[in-house]
Tab-separated table of C-alpha atoms in Angstrom:
chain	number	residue	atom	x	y	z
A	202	UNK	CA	23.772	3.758	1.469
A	203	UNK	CA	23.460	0.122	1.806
A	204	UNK	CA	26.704	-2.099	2.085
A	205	UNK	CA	26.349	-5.082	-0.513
A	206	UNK	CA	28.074	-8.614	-0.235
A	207	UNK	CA	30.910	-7.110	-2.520
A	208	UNK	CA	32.686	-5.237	-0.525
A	209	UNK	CA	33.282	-1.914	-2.585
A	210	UNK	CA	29.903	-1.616	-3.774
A	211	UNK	CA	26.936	-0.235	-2.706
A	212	UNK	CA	23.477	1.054	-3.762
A	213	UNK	CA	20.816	3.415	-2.585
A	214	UNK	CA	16.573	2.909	-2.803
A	215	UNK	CA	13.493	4.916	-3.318
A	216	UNK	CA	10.569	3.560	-3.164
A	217	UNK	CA	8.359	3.867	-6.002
A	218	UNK	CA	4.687	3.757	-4.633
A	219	UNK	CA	2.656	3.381	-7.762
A	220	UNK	CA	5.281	0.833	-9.436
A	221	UNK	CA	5.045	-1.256	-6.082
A	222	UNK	CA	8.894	-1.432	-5.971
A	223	UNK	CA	12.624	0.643	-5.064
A	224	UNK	CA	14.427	2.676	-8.319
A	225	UNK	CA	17.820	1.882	-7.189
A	226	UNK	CA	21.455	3.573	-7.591
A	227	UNK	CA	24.830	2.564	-7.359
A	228	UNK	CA	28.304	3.116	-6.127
A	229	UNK	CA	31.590	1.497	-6.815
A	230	UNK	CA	34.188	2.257	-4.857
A	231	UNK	CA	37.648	1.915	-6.682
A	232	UNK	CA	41.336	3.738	-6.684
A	233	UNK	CA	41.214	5.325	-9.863
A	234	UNK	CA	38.088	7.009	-8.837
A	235	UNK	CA	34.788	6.146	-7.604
A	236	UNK	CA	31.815	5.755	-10.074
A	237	UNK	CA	28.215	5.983	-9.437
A	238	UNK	CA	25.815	4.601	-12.258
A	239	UNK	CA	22.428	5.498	-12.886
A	240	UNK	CA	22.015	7.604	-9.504
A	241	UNK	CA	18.514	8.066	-7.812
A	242	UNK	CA	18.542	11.550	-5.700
A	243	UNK	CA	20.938	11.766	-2.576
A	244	UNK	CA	20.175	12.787	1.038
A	245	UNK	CA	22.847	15.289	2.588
A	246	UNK	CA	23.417	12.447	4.653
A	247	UNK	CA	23.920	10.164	1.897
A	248	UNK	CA	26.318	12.551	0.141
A	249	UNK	CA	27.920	12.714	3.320
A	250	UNK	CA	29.031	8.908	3.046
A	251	UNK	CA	29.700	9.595	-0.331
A	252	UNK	CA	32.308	12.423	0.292
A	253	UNK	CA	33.596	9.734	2.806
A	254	UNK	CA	34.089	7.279	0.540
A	255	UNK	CA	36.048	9.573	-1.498
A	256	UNK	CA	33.426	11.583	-3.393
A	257	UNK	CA	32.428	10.201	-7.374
A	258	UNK	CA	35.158	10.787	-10.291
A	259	UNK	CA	32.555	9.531	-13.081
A	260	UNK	CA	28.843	9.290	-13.049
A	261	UNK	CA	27.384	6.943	-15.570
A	262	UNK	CA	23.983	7.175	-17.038
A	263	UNK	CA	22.490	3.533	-19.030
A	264	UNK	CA	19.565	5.462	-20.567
A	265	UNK	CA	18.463	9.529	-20.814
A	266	UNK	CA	15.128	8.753	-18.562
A	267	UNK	CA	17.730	7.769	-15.254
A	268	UNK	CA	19.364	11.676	-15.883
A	269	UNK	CA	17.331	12.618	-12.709
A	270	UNK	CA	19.406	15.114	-10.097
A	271	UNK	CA	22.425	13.532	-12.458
A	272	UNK	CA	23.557	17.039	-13.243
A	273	UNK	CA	24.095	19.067	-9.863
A	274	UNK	CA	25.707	15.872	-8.344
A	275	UNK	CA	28.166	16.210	-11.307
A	276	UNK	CA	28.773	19.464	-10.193
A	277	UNK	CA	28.822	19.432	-6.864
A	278	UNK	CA	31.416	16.397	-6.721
A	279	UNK	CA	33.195	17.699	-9.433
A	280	UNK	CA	32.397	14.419	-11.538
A	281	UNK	CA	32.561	13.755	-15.277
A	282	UNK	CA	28.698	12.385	-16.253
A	283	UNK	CA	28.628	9.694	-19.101
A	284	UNK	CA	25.971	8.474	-21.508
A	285	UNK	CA	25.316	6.327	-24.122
A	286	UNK	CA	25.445	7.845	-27.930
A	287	UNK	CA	22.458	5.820	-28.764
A	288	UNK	CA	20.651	8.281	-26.702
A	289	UNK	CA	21.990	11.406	-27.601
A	290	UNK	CA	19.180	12.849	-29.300
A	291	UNK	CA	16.933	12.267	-26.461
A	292	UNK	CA	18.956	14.691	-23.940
A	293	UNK	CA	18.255	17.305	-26.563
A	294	UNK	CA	19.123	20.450	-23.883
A	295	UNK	CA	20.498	18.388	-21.229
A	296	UNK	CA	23.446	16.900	-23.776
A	297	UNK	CA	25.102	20.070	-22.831
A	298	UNK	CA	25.630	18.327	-19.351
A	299	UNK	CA	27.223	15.304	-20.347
A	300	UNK	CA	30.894	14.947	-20.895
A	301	UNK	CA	31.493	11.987	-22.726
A	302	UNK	CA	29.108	9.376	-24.789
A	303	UNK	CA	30.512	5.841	-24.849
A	304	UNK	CA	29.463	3.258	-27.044
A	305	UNK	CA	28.403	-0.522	-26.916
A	306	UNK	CA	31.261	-2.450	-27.688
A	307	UNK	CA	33.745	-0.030	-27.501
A	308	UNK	CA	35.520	0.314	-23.958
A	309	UNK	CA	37.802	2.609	-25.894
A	310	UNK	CA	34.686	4.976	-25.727
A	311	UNK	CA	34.784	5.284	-22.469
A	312	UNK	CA	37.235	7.348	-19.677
A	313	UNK	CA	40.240	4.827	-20.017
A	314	UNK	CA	40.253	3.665	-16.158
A	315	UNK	CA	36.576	2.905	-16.683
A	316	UNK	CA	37.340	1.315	-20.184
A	317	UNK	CA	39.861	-1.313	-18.946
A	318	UNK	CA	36.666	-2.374	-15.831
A	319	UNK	CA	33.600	-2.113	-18.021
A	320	UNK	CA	32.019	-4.333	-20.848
A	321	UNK	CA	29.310	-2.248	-22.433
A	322	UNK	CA	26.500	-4.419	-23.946
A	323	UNK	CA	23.865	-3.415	-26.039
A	324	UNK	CA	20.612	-4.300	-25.637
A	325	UNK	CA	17.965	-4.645	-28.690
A	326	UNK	CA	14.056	-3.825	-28.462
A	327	UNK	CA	13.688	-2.904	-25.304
A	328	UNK	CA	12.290	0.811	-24.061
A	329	UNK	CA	15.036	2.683	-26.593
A	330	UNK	CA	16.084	1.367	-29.709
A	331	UNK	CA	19.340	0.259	-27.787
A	332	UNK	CA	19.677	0.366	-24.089
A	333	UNK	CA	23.100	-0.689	-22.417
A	334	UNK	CA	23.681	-3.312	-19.585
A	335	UNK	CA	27.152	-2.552	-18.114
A	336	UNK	CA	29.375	-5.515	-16.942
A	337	UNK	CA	32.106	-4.637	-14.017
A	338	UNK	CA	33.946	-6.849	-14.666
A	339	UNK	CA	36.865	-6.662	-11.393
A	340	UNK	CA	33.401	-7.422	-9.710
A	341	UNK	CA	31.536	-9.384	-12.004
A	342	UNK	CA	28.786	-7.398	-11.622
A	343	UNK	CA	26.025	-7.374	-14.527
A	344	UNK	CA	23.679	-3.941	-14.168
A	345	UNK	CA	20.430	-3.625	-16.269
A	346	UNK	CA	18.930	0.410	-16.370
A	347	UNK	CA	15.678	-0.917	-16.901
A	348	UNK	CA	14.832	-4.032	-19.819
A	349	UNK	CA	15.671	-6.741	-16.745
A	350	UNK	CA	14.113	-5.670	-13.497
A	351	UNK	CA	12.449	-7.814	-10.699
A	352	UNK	CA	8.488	-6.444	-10.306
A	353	UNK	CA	8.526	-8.990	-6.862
A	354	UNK	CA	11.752	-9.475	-4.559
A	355	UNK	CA	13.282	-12.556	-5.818
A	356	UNK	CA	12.233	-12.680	-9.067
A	357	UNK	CA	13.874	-11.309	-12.534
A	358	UNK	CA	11.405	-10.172	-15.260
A	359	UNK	CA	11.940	-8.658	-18.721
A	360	UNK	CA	10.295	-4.974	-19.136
A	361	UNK	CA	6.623	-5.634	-19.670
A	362	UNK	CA	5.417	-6.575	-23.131
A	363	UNK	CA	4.022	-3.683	-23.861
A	364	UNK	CA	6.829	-1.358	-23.151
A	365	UNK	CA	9.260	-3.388	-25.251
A	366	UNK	CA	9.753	-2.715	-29.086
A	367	UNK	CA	10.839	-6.180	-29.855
A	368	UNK	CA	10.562	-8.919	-27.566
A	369	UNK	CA	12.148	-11.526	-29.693
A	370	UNK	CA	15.517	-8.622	-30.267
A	371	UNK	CA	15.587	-8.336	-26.454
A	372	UNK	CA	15.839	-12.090	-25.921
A	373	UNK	CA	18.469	-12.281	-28.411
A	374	UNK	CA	20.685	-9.514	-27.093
A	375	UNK	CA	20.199	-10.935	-23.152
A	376	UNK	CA	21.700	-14.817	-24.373
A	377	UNK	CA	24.872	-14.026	-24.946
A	378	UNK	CA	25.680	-12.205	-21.463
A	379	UNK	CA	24.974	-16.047	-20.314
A	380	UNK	CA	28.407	-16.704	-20.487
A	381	UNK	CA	29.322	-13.910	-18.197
A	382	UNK	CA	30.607	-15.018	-14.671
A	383	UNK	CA	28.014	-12.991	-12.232
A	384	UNK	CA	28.118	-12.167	-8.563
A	385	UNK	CA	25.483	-9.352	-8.891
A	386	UNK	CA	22.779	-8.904	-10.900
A	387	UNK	CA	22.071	-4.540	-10.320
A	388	UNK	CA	19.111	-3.341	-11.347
A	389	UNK	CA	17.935	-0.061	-11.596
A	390	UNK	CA	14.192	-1.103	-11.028
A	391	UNK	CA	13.296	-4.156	-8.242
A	392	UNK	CA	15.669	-5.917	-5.427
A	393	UNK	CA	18.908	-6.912	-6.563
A	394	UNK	CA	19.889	-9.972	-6.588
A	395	UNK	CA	23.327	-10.456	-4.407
A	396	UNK	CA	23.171	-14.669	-3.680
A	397	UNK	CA	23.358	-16.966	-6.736
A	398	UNK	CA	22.886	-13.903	-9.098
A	399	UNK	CA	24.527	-16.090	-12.034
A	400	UNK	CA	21.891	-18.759	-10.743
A	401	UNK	CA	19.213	-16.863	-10.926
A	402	UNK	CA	20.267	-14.855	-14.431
A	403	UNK	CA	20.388	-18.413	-16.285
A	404	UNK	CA	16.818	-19.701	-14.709
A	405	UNK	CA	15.479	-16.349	-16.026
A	406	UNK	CA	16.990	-16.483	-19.676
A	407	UNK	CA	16.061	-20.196	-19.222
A	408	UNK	CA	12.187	-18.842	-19.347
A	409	UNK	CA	12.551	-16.415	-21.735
A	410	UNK	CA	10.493	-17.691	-25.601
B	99	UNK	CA	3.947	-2.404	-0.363
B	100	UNK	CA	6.916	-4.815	-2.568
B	101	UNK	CA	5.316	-7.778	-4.259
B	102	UNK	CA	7.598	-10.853	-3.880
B	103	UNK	CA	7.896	-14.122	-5.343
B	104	UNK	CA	5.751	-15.690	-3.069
B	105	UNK	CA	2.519	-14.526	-4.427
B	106	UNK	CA	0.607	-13.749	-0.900
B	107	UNK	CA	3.327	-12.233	1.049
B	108	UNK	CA	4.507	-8.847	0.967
B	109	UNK	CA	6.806	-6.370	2.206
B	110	UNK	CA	7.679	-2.782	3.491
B	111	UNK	CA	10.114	-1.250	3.808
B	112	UNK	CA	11.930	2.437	6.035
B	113	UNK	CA	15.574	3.089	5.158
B	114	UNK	CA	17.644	3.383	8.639
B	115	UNK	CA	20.207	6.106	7.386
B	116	UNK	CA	22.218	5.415	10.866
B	117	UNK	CA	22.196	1.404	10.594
B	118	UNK	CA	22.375	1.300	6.460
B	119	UNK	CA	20.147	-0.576	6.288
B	120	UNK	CA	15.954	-1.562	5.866
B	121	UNK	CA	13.909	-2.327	8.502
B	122	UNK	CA	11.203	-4.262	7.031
B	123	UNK	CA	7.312	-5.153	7.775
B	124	UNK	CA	5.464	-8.360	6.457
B	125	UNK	CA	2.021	-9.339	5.332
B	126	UNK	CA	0.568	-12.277	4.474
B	127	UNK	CA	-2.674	-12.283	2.474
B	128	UNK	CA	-4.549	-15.390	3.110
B	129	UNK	CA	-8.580	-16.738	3.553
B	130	UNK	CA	-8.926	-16.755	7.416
B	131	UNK	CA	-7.484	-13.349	7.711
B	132	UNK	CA	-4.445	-11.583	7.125
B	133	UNK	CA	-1.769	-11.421	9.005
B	134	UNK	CA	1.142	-8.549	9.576
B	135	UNK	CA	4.667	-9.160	11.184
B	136	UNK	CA	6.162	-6.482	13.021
B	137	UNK	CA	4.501	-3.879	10.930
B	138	UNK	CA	6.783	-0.906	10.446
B	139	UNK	CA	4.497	2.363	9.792
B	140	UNK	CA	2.177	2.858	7.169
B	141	UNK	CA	1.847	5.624	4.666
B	142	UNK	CA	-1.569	6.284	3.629
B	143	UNK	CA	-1.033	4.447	0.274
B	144	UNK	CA	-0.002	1.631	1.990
B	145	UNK	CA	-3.123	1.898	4.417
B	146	UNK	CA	-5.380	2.112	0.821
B	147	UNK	CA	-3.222	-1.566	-0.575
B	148	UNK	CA	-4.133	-2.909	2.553
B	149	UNK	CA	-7.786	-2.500	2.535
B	150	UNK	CA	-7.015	-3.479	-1.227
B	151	UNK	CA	-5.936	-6.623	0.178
B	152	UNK	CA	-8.836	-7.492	2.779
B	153	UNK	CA	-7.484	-5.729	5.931
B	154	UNK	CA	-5.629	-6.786	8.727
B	155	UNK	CA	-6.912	-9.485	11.304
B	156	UNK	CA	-3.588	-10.329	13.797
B	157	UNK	CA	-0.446	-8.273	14.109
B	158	UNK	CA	2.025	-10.570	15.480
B	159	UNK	CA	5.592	-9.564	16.984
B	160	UNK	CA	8.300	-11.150	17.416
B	161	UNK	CA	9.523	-8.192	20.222
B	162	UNK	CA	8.659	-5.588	22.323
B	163	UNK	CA	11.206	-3.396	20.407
B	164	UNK	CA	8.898	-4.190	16.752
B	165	UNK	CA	5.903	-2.590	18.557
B	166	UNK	CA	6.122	0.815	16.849
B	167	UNK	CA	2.433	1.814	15.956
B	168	UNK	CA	1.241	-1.360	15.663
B	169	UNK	CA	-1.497	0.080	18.343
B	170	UNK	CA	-3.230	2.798	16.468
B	171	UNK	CA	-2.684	-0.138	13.375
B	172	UNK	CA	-4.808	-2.928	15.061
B	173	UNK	CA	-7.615	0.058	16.516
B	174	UNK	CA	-7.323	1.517	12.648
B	175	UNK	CA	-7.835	-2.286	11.264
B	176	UNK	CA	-9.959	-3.691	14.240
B	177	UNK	CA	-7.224	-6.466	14.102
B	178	UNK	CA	-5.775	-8.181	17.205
B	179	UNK	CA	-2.223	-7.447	18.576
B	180	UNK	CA	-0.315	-10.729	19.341
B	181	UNK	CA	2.958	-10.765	21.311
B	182	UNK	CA	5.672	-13.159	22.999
B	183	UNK	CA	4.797	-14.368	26.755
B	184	UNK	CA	8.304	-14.221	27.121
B	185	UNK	CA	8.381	-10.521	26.066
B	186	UNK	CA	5.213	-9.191	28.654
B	187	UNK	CA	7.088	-7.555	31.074
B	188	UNK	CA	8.893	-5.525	28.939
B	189	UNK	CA	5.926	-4.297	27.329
B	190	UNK	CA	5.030	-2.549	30.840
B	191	UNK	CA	2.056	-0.517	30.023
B	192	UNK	CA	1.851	-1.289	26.560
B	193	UNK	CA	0.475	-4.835	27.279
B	194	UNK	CA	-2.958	-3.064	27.684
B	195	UNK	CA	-3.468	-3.047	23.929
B	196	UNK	CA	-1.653	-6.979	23.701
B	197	UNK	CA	-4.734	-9.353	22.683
B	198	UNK	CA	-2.590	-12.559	23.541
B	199	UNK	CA	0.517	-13.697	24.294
B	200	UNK	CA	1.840	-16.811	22.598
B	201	UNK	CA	4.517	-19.299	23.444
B	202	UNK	CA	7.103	-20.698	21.483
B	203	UNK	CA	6.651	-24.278	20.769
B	204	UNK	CA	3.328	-24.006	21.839
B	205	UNK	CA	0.380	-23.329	18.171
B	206	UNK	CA	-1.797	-23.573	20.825
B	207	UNK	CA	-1.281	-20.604	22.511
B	208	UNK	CA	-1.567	-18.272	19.690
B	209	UNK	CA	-5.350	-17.936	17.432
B	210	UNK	CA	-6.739	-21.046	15.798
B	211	UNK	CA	-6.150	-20.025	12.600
B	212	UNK	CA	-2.531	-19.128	13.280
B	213	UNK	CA	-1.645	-21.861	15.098
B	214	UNK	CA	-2.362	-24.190	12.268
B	215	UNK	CA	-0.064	-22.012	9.892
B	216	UNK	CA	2.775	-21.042	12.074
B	217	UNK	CA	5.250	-22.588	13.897
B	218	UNK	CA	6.854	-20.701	16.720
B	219	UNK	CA	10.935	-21.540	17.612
B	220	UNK	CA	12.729	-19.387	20.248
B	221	UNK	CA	16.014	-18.054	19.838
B	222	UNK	CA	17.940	-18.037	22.956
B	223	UNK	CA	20.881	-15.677	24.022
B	224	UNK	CA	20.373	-12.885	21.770
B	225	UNK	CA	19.104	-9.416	22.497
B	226	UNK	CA	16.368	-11.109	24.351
B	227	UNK	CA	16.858	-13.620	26.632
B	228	UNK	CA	14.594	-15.504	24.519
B	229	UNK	CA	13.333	-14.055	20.889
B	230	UNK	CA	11.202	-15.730	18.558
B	231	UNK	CA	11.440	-17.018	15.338
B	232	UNK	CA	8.441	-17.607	13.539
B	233	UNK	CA	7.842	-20.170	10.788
B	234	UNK	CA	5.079	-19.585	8.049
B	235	UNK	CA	4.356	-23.535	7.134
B	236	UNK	CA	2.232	-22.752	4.130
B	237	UNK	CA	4.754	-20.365	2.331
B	238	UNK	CA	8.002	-22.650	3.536
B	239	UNK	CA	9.075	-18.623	5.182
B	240	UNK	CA	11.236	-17.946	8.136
B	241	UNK	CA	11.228	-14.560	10.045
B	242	UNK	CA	13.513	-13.492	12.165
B	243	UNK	CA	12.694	-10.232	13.982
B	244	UNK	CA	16.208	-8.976	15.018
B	245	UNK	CA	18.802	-12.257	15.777
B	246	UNK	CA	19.607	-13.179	12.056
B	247	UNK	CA	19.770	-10.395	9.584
B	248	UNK	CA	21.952	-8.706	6.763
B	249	UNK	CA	24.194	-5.832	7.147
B	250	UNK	CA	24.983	-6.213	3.396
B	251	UNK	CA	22.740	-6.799	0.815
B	252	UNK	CA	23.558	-10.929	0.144
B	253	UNK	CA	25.163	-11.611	3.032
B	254	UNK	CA	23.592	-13.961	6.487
B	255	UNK	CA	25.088	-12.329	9.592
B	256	UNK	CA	24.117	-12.978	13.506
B	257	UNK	CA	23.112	-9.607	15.099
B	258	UNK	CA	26.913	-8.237	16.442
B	259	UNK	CA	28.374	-9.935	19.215
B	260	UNK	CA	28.398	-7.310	21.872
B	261	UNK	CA	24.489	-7.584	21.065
B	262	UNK	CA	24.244	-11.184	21.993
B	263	UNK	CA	23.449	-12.251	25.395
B	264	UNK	CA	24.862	-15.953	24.964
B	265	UNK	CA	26.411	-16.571	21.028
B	266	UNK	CA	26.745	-20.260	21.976
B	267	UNK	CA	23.296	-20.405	22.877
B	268	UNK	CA	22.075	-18.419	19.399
B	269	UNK	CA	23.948	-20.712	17.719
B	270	UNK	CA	22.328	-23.754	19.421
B	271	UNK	CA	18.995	-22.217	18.817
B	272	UNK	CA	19.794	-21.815	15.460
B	273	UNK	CA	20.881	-25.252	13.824
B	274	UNK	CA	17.278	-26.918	14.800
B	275	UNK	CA	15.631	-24.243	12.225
B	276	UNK	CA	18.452	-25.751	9.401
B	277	UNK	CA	15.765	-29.355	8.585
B	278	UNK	CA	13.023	-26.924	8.009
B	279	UNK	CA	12.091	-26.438	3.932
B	280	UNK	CA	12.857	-22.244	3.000
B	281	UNK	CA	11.271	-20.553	0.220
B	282	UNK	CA	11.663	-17.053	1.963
B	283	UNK	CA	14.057	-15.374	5.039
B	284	UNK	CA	11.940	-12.415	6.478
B	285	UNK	CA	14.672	-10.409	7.990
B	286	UNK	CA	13.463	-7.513	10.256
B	287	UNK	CA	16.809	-5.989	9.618
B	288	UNK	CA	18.259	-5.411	6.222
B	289	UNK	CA	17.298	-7.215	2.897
B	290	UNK	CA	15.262	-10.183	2.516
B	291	UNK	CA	16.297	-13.560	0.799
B	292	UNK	CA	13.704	-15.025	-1.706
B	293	UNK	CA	15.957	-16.559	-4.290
B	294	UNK	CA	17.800	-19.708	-2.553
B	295	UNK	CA	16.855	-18.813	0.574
B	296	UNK	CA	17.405	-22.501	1.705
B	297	UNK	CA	21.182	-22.316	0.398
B	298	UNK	CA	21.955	-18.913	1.987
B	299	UNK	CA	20.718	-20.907	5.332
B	300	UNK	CA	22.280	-23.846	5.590
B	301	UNK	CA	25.616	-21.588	4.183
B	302	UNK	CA	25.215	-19.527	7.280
B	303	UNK	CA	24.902	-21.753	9.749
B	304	UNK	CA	27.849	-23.588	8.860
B	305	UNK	CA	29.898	-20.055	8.927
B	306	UNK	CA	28.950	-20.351	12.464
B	307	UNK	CA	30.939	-21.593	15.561
């Protein structure tokens, strides 16, 4: 796993040849347990490091499509896995799997070490009705599953038009994380952004229309 | 290959589970011919985006240690292999397949069409006695093959002292490079800067002493 410029969190790549860019995962390390959020598939040398870092306590999921290998990690690291109720109905089979469904705007929702960390936003229009962007907020961290992404390093992009079901909703839901303090910008799809990610977050909402 | 936010340059990249970190090749598409930058190896997708995007006319490296397949690349591509004077001997047999050796602070010494674009600086006490840095003038994008790098995803960091040869003389090497304008750090090691690069430059060098 790669170490980040906050120093208890860290995130994992695949490259993605037909999208042209790395479906990323993450890691934050913490005392009351670590949690991993929106995990791409680990090496047994990546869950290696994980076990050294003191296994996972909680995986969170930001959308049904980023379930993946979400399940047997769950079970293997004897971790809780999370999802948002909006989405419910699309696990059908796999809801089974999932311990707990947390809702936008409710940290209460959520397992209460995670509730007192995370801000759960919701986010109109995009690929689901309502997809969530989850704010750590001990490490002002800002993490988009899939509506903000970066198609080339260095750049942040909404979801192409086409995928999204309401541009204008979108727009409106991303404004008012503006006023959130950010030293990382995750995203599930693209290069993070690590330097000036509160920078780089305003330009972006600055082009949005 | 990544897209990035300069619209003619892109990137590859191979996980290094033991370093955690990328190692990362470099292309830039342009009229005369294209050029790559320590290529790391190519899967045969990447191979198709590169004929995609006109071939390959130089490799250039900034070390003997970037050489990898760059051989079987440049007989594959019919491009020429370009390499540091300063590097020859410890190419040993392997500068057989070298085209040209170029000099730092000498366009001259490296292809027309290069020479016009690039600007060569050498680094001295690193791993090297003397490594290069290269300068892409048209894209404002500085490449450092191993010297300058990040071990976590945001962060500038000097290759690890018991690496260096001479950290005074790194650093001395280093503070020229702080007048030139930065759209883009290439880092052979670990992830790229294309958002502020300029900032997370001149905030480096003055971490350094």
């Amino acid at each position: 796993m790669k170490k980040t410029r906050i120093e208890n969190l860290f995130l994992w790549s695949h490259y993605q040849p037909e999208k042209q860019l790395d479906f990323n995962g993450f890691l934050w390390v913490q005392p009351s347990g670590n949690l991993l959020i929106d995990p791409m598939p680990l090496s047994e040398a990546e869950r290696g490091e994980l076990r050294e870092l003191g296994g996972v306590r909680w995986v969170l999921l930001t959308n049904f499509d980023h379930l993946r290998d979400a399940v047997s990690l769950c079970r293997e690291f004897g971790a809780e896995l999370w999802a948002p109720e909006a989405e419910r109905e699309r696990f059908g089979i796999d809801a089974e799997a999932v311990n707990g469904w947390y809702r936008a705007g409710q940290p209460s929702s959520l397992p209460a070490e995670l509730g007192q960390n995370l801000a759960v936003h919701s986010i109109r229009g995009g690929k689901s009705p309502v997809e969530i962007a989850l704010y750590i907020e001990p490490i002002r961290a800002l993490c988009f599953g899939d509506v903000v992404r970066s198609h080339e390093v260095g750049n942040l992009r909404l979801l192409p038009d086409p995928k999204l079901t309401d541009r204008v909703k979108v727009i409106a839901s991303l404004r008012p994380l503006a006023s959130l303090p950010i030293d990382a910008l995750l995203l599930g799809d693209g290069d993070c952004f690590f330097y000036r990610a509160q920078d780089a977050f305003h330009e972006f909402l600055a082009t949005l229309d």
